[in-house]
CSV table of C-alpha atoms and ligand atoms in Angstrom, one decimal:
chain,number,residue,atom,x,y,z
A,1,UNK,CA,-7.7,9.9,-27.1
A,2,UNK,CA,-7.8,7.4,-29.9
A,3,UNK,CA,-6.8,8.6,-33.4
A,4,UNK,CA,-8.8,6.0,-35.3
A,5,UNK,CA,-11.7,7.9,-36.9
A,6,UNK,CA,-14.6,5.4,-37.4
A,7,UNK,CA,-17.2,7.8,-38.6
A,8,UNK,CA,-16.9,11.2,-40.2
A,9,UNK,CA,-20.0,13.1,-41.3
A,10,UNK,CA,-19.4,16.3,-43.1
A,11,UNK,CA,-21.9,19.0,-44.0
A,12,UNK,CA,-24.8,16.5,-44.1
A,13,UNK,CA,-28.1,17.4,-45.7
A,14,UNK,CA,-31.1,15.1,-45.5
A,15,UNK,CA,-34.8,15.0,-44.8
A,16,UNK,CA,-38.0,13.4,-45.7
A,17,UNK,CA,-39.0,13.7,-49.4
A,18,UNK,CA,-38.9,17.4,-50.3
A,19,UNK,CA,-38.7,18.4,-46.6
A,20,UNK,CA,-35.2,19.3,-45.7
A,21,UNK,CA,-34.7,18.8,-42.0
A,22,UNK,CA,-30.9,18.5,-41.7
A,23,UNK,CA,-29.1,21.3,-43.4
A,24,UNK,CA,-25.5,21.2,-42.3
A,25,UNK,CA,-24.5,18.6,-39.7
A,26,UNK,CA,-20.9,17.4,-39.1
A,27,UNK,CA,-20.0,14.7,-36.5
A,28,UNK,CA,-16.9,12.6,-35.8
A,29,UNK,CA,-16.7,9.3,-33.8
A,30,UNK,CA,-13.4,7.7,-33.0
A,31,UNK,CA,-12.8,4.1,-31.9
A,32,UNK,CA,-13.0,3.6,-28.1
A,33,UNK,CA,-14.8,7.0,-27.7
A,34,UNK,CA,-18.2,8.4,-27.2
A,35,UNK,CA,-19.6,11.3,-29.2
A,36,UNK,CA,-22.7,12.8,-27.8
A,37,UNK,CA,-25.1,14.5,-30.2
A,38,UNK,CA,-27.3,17.0,-28.4
A,39,UNK,CA,-30.1,19.4,-29.4
A,40,UNK,CA,-33.7,20.3,-28.6
A,41,UNK,CA,-36.7,18.3,-29.7
A,42,UNK,CA,-37.0,18.4,-33.5
A,43,UNK,CA,-33.5,19.7,-34.0
A,44,UNK,CA,-32.7,16.9,-36.4
A,45,UNK,CA,-30.8,14.4,-34.3
A,46,UNK,CA,-32.8,11.3,-35.2
A,47,UNK,CA,-32.9,12.3,-38.8
A,48,UNK,CA,-29.1,12.6,-38.8
A,49,UNK,CA,-28.8,9.1,-37.4
A,50,UNK,CA,-31.2,7.8,-40.0
A,51,UNK,CA,-29.0,9.2,-42.8
A,52,UNK,CA,-25.8,7.8,-41.2
A,53,UNK,CA,-27.4,4.3,-41.1
A,54,UNK,CA,-28.8,4.6,-44.6
A,55,UNK,CA,-32.5,4.9,-43.7
A,56,UNK,CA,-32.7,8.4,-45.1
A,57,UNK,CA,-31.3,9.6,-48.4
A,58,UNK,CA,-28.3,12.0,-48.2
A,59,UNK,CA,-29.0,15.0,-50.5
A,60,UNK,CA,-25.6,16.7,-49.9
A,61,UNK,CA,-22.5,16.3,-47.8
A,62,UNK,CA,-20.6,13.1,-47.0
A,63,UNK,CA,-20.8,10.1,-44.7
A,64,UNK,CA,-17.4,8.4,-44.3
A,65,UNK,CA,-17.1,5.2,-42.4
A,66,UNK,CA,-14.0,3.1,-41.8
A,67,UNK,CA,-12.2,5.4,-44.3
A,68,UNK,CA,-14.7,5.0,-47.1
A,69,UNK,CA,-17.5,7.2,-48.4
A,70,UNK,CA,-20.7,5.2,-47.8
A,71,UNK,CA,-23.2,7.9,-48.6
A,72,UNK,CA,-25.0,5.7,-51.2
A,73,UNK,CA,-24.3,2.3,-49.6
A,74,UNK,CA,-27.5,0.5,-48.6
A,75,UNK,CA,-28.5,0.2,-45.0
A,76,UNK,CA,-28.0,-3.6,-44.7
A,77,UNK,CA,-24.5,-3.3,-46.1
A,78,UNK,CA,-23.7,-0.8,-43.4
A,79,UNK,CA,-24.9,-3.2,-40.8
A,80,UNK,CA,-22.7,-6.0,-42.1
A,81,UNK,CA,-19.7,-3.6,-42.0
A,82,UNK,CA,-20.2,-3.2,-38.3
A,83,UNK,CA,-22.7,-0.3,-37.8
A,84,UNK,CA,-25.3,-1.1,-35.2
A,85,UNK,CA,-28.3,1.2,-34.6
A,86,UNK,CA,-30.5,1.1,-31.5
A,87,UNK,CA,-33.5,3.2,-32.5
A,88,UNK,CA,-35.6,5.3,-30.1
A,89,UNK,CA,-37.9,3.1,-28.0
A,90,UNK,CA,-37.0,-0.4,-26.9
A,91,UNK,CA,-37.2,-2.7,-29.9
A,92,UNK,CA,-37.0,-6.0,-28.1
A,93,UNK,CA,-39.2,-9.1,-28.3
A,94,UNK,CA,-41.2,-8.8,-25.1
A,95,UNK,CA,-42.5,-12.4,-25.1
A,96,UNK,CA,-39.1,-14.0,-25.7
A,97,UNK,CA,-36.5,-14.5,-22.9
A,98,UNK,CA,-33.6,-12.2,-22.4
A,99,UNK,CA,-31.3,-14.9,-23.8
A,100,UNK,CA,-33.4,-15.6,-26.8
A,101,UNK,CA,-33.4,-11.8,-27.5
A,102,UNK,CA,-29.6,-11.7,-27.4
A,103,UNK,CA,-29.2,-14.8,-29.6
A,104,UNK,CA,-31.5,-13.2,-32.2
A,105,UNK,CA,-29.3,-10.1,-32.1
A,106,UNK,CA,-26.3,-12.3,-33.2
A,107,UNK,CA,-28.2,-14.1,-35.9
A,108,UNK,CA,-27.0,-11.8,-38.7
A,109,UNK,CA,-23.4,-12.7,-37.9
A,110,UNK,CA,-24.0,-16.2,-39.2
A,111,UNK,CA,-21.8,-17.6,-36.4
A,112,UNK,CA,-22.4,-21.0,-34.8
A,113,UNK,CA,-24.4,-21.5,-31.7
A,114,UNK,CA,-21.3,-22.1,-29.5
A,115,UNK,CA,-19.7,-18.9,-30.6
A,116,UNK,CA,-22.9,-17.0,-30.1
A,117,UNK,CA,-23.2,-18.4,-26.6
A,118,UNK,CA,-19.7,-17.1,-25.9
A,119,UNK,CA,-20.8,-13.6,-27.1
A,120,UNK,CA,-23.9,-13.9,-24.9
A,121,UNK,CA,-21.6,-14.6,-21.9
A,122,UNK,CA,-19.6,-11.4,-22.8
A,123,UNK,CA,-22.8,-9.4,-22.7
A,124,UNK,CA,-23.6,-10.8,-19.3
A,125,UNK,CA,-20.2,-9.6,-18.1
A,126,UNK,CA,-21.1,-6.1,-19.3
A,127,UNK,CA,-24.7,-6.2,-18.1
A,128,UNK,CA,-24.9,-8.5,-15.1
A,129,UNK,CA,-28.6,-8.1,-14.7
A,130,UNK,CA,-29.2,-9.6,-18.1
A,131,UNK,CA,-27.4,-12.8,-17.0
A,132,UNK,CA,-29.3,-13.0,-13.7
A,133,UNK,CA,-32.6,-12.8,-15.6
A,134,UNK,CA,-31.6,-14.7,-18.7
A,135,UNK,CA,-34.5,-17.2,-18.6
A,136,UNK,CA,-37.2,-14.7,-17.9
A,137,UNK,CA,-39.3,-13.0,-20.6
A,138,UNK,CA,-38.0,-9.6,-21.6
A,139,UNK,CA,-41.4,-8.1,-20.6
A,140,UNK,CA,-40.6,-8.9,-17.0
A,141,UNK,CA,-37.8,-6.4,-16.9
A,142,UNK,CA,-37.9,-2.7,-15.9
A,143,UNK,CA,-37.5,0.1,-18.5
A,144,UNK,CA,-33.8,0.5,-17.8
A,145,UNK,CA,-33.2,-3.2,-18.0
A,146,UNK,CA,-35.0,-3.4,-21.3
A,147,UNK,CA,-32.8,-0.6,-22.6
A,148,UNK,CA,-29.7,-2.6,-21.5
A,149,UNK,CA,-31.2,-5.6,-23.4
A,150,UNK,CA,-31.7,-3.5,-26.5
A,151,UNK,CA,-28.1,-2.4,-26.3
A,152,UNK,CA,-26.9,-6.0,-25.6
A,153,UNK,CA,-28.8,-7.2,-28.6
A,154,UNK,CA,-27.1,-4.6,-30.8
A,155,UNK,CA,-23.7,-5.6,-29.4
A,156,UNK,CA,-24.4,-9.2,-30.4
A,157,UNK,CA,-23.9,-8.1,-34.0
A,158,UNK,CA,-20.2,-7.4,-33.0
A,159,UNK,CA,-20.4,-3.7,-34.1
A,160,UNK,CA,-17.4,-1.4,-34.6
A,161,UNK,CA,-19.8,1.6,-34.3
A,162,UNK,CA,-22.8,1.6,-31.9
A,163,UNK,CA,-25.4,4.3,-32.6
A,164,UNK,CA,-27.9,4.9,-29.7
A,165,UNK,CA,-30.9,7.1,-30.0
A,166,UNK,CA,-32.0,8.4,-26.6
A,167,UNK,CA,-31.5,5.4,-24.5
A,168,UNK,CA,-32.6,7.3,-21.4
A,169,UNK,CA,-36.0,8.1,-22.9
A,170,UNK,CA,-38.8,7.5,-20.3
A,171,UNK,CA,-36.4,6.4,-17.6
A,172,UNK,CA,-36.2,7.7,-14.0
A,173,UNK,CA,-33.1,9.9,-13.4
A,174,UNK,CA,-31.4,7.4,-11.2
A,175,UNK,CA,-31.9,4.7,-13.9
A,176,UNK,CA,-30.6,7.1,-16.6
A,177,UNK,CA,-27.4,7.4,-14.6
A,178,UNK,CA,-27.1,3.6,-14.5
A,179,UNK,CA,-27.7,3.1,-18.2
A,180,UNK,CA,-25.2,5.9,-19.1
A,181,UNK,CA,-22.6,4.3,-16.8
A,182,UNK,CA,-23.0,1.0,-18.6
A,183,UNK,CA,-22.6,2.8,-21.9
A,184,UNK,CA,-19.5,4.5,-20.6
A,185,UNK,CA,-18.1,1.0,-19.6
A,186,UNK,CA,-18.5,-0.1,-23.3
A,187,UNK,CA,-15.7,2.2,-24.3
A,188,UNK,CA,-13.2,-0.4,-22.9
A,189,UNK,CA,-14.3,-2.8,-25.6
A,190,UNK,CA,-12.8,-0.4,-28.2
A,191,UNK,CA,-16.0,0.3,-30.1
A,192,UNK,CA,-17.0,3.8,-31.0
A,193,UNK,CA,-20.4,5.1,-29.8
A,194,UNK,CA,-22.6,7.8,-31.2
A,195,UNK,CA,-25.1,8.8,-28.6
A,196,UNK,CA,-28.1,11.0,-29.0
A,197,UNK,CA,-29.3,12.3,-25.6
A,198,UNK,CA,-31.7,14.8,-23.9
A,199,UNK,CA,-29.9,14.5,-20.6
A,200,UNK,CA,-27.2,17.0,-21.2
A,201,UNK,CA,-25.3,16.9,-17.9
A,202,UNK,CA,-25.1,13.1,-17.5
A,203,UNK,CA,-24.3,12.4,-21.2
A,204,UNK,CA,-21.6,15.1,-21.4
A,205,UNK,CA,-20.0,13.6,-18.3
A,206,UNK,CA,-19.3,10.4,-20.3
A,207,UNK,CA,-18.5,12.0,-23.6
A,208,UNK,CA,-15.2,12.5,-25.4
A,209,UNK,CA,-16.7,14.6,-28.1
A,210,UNK,CA,-19.8,16.8,-28.0
A,211,UNK,CA,-21.9,18.2,-30.9
A,212,UNK,CA,-24.9,20.4,-30.6
A,213,UNK,CA,-27.5,20.5,-33.4
A,214,UNK,CA,-30.0,23.4,-33.7
A,215,UNK,CA,-32.5,23.6,-36.5
A,216,UNK,CA,-30.6,21.1,-38.6
A,217,UNK,CA,-27.2,22.7,-38.2
A,218,UNK,CA,-24.2,21.9,-36.1
A,219,UNK,CA,-23.7,25.0,-33.9
A,220,UNK,CA,-21.1,23.7,-31.5
A,221,UNK,CA,-18.7,20.8,-31.7
A,222,UNK,CA,-15.4,19.8,-30.0
A,223,UNK,CA,-13.8,17.7,-27.3
A,224,UNK,CA,-16.0,17.4,-24.2
A,225,UNK,CA,-13.2,18.6,-21.9
A,226,UNK,CA,-13.0,21.9,-23.7
A,227,UNK,CA,-16.7,22.7,-23.9
A,228,UNK,CA,-18.4,24.4,-21.0
A,229,UNK,CA,-22.0,23.9,-19.9
A,230,UNK,CA,-22.6,27.6,-20.6
A,231,UNK,CA,-21.5,27.1,-24.3
A,232,UNK,CA,-23.9,24.1,-24.6
A,233,UNK,CA,-26.8,26.1,-23.2
A,234,UNK,CA,-26.1,29.1,-25.5
A,235,UNK,CA,-25.9,26.7,-28.5
A,236,UNK,CA,-29.3,25.1,-27.5
A,237,UNK,CA,-31.0,28.5,-27.4
A,238,UNK,CA,-29.4,29.9,-30.5
A,239,UNK,CA,-27.3,32.5,-28.7
A,240,UNK,CA,-23.9,30.9,-29.3
B,301,ATP,P1,-36.5,14.4,-30.8
B,301,ATP,O1,-35.7,14.6,-29.7
B,301,ATP,O2,-37.9,15.0,-30.6
B,301,ATP,O3,-36.6,13.0,-31.4
B,301,ATP,P2,-34.8,15.1,-33.0
B,301,ATP,O4,-33.7,16.2,-32.9
B,301,ATP,O5,-34.4,13.7,-33.1
B,301,ATP,O6,-35.9,15.4,-32.0
B,301,ATP,P3,-36.0,14.6,-35.6
B,301,ATP,O7,-36.8,13.4,-35.1
B,301,ATP,O8,-34.8,14.3,-36.4
B,301,ATP,O9,-35.6,15.5,-34.3
B,301,ATP,O10,-37.0,15.5,-36.3
B,301,ATP,C1,-36.6,16.7,-37.0
B,301,ATP,C2,-37.7,17.3,-37.8
B,301,ATP,O11,-38.1,16.3,-38.8
B,301,ATP,C3,-39.0,17.6,-37.0
B,301,ATP,O12,-39.5,18.8,-37.4
B,301,ATP,C4,-39.9,16.4,-37.3
B,301,ATP,O13,-41.2,16.8,-37.3
B,301,ATP,C5,-39.5,16.1,-38.8
B,301,ATP,N1,-39.7,14.6,-39.1
B,301,ATP,C6,-39.3,13.6,-38.3
B,301,ATP,N2,-39.7,12.4,-38.9
B,301,ATP,C7,-40.4,12.7,-40.0
B,301,ATP,C8,-41.0,12.0,-41.0
B,301,ATP,N3,-41.0,10.7,-41.0
B,301,ATP,N4,-41.6,12.7,-42.1
B,301,ATP,C9,-41.6,14.0,-42.1
B,301,ATP,N5,-41.0,14.8,-41.2
B,301,ATP,C10,-40.4,14.2,-40.1
């Protein structure tokens, strides 16, 4: 287990206007590790991610990133400090090629083309299928491959912390396993990953840390190896 805490969210409160959706959520992500954030539909997972990335205003609690409180730092400044967010649904440019999509993902780094090409090659090492299809339009790929492209595009920004909202959404079970395996392989690059998932079994299998949110509150949190499936189920259904 790594000791470097990248992200520490404590007693987060956030919502939409006057509507408070997240009441008390705490999450930790360490470098080289995966934290999985679980919970039923509408529990407040996406809203939590939106507050972490600066898209929703934090009304109480704290978001600490790389040792600093960033609760009121604007979203774009969080991106330039190495926070990369892949939102729900695959936000790729369908008519552009896979390679063009990746290059666009690296645009914000301001690096020269040669350096960007090097980073693209690293993405092809991680996701071989993207390299094989690099000159094809993104629309020609399957759902799982498009998800890998969305992740590859986010990685092009050279993040320290990668935040993924339901990458398995809409994918067939066998493809979910493949996408989660690829996400697991990213740990070796040393980045920290915060993963929101619906697929409890497969996501907990790749997690270092697990947090369950129910009605806007963290009801269970701890190292994946110490948390049982029964505890997760109880937390989901409010009987923990
Ligand atoms: P899901 O798995 O369905 O995405 P979630 O745990 O990510 O669930 P959120 O998307 O964070 O849940 O939604 C939590 C609550 O906030 C829900 O009741 C939802 O209706 C509400 N909500 C989400 N987006 C908005 C919005 N833009 N304006 C107002 N309320 C919203």
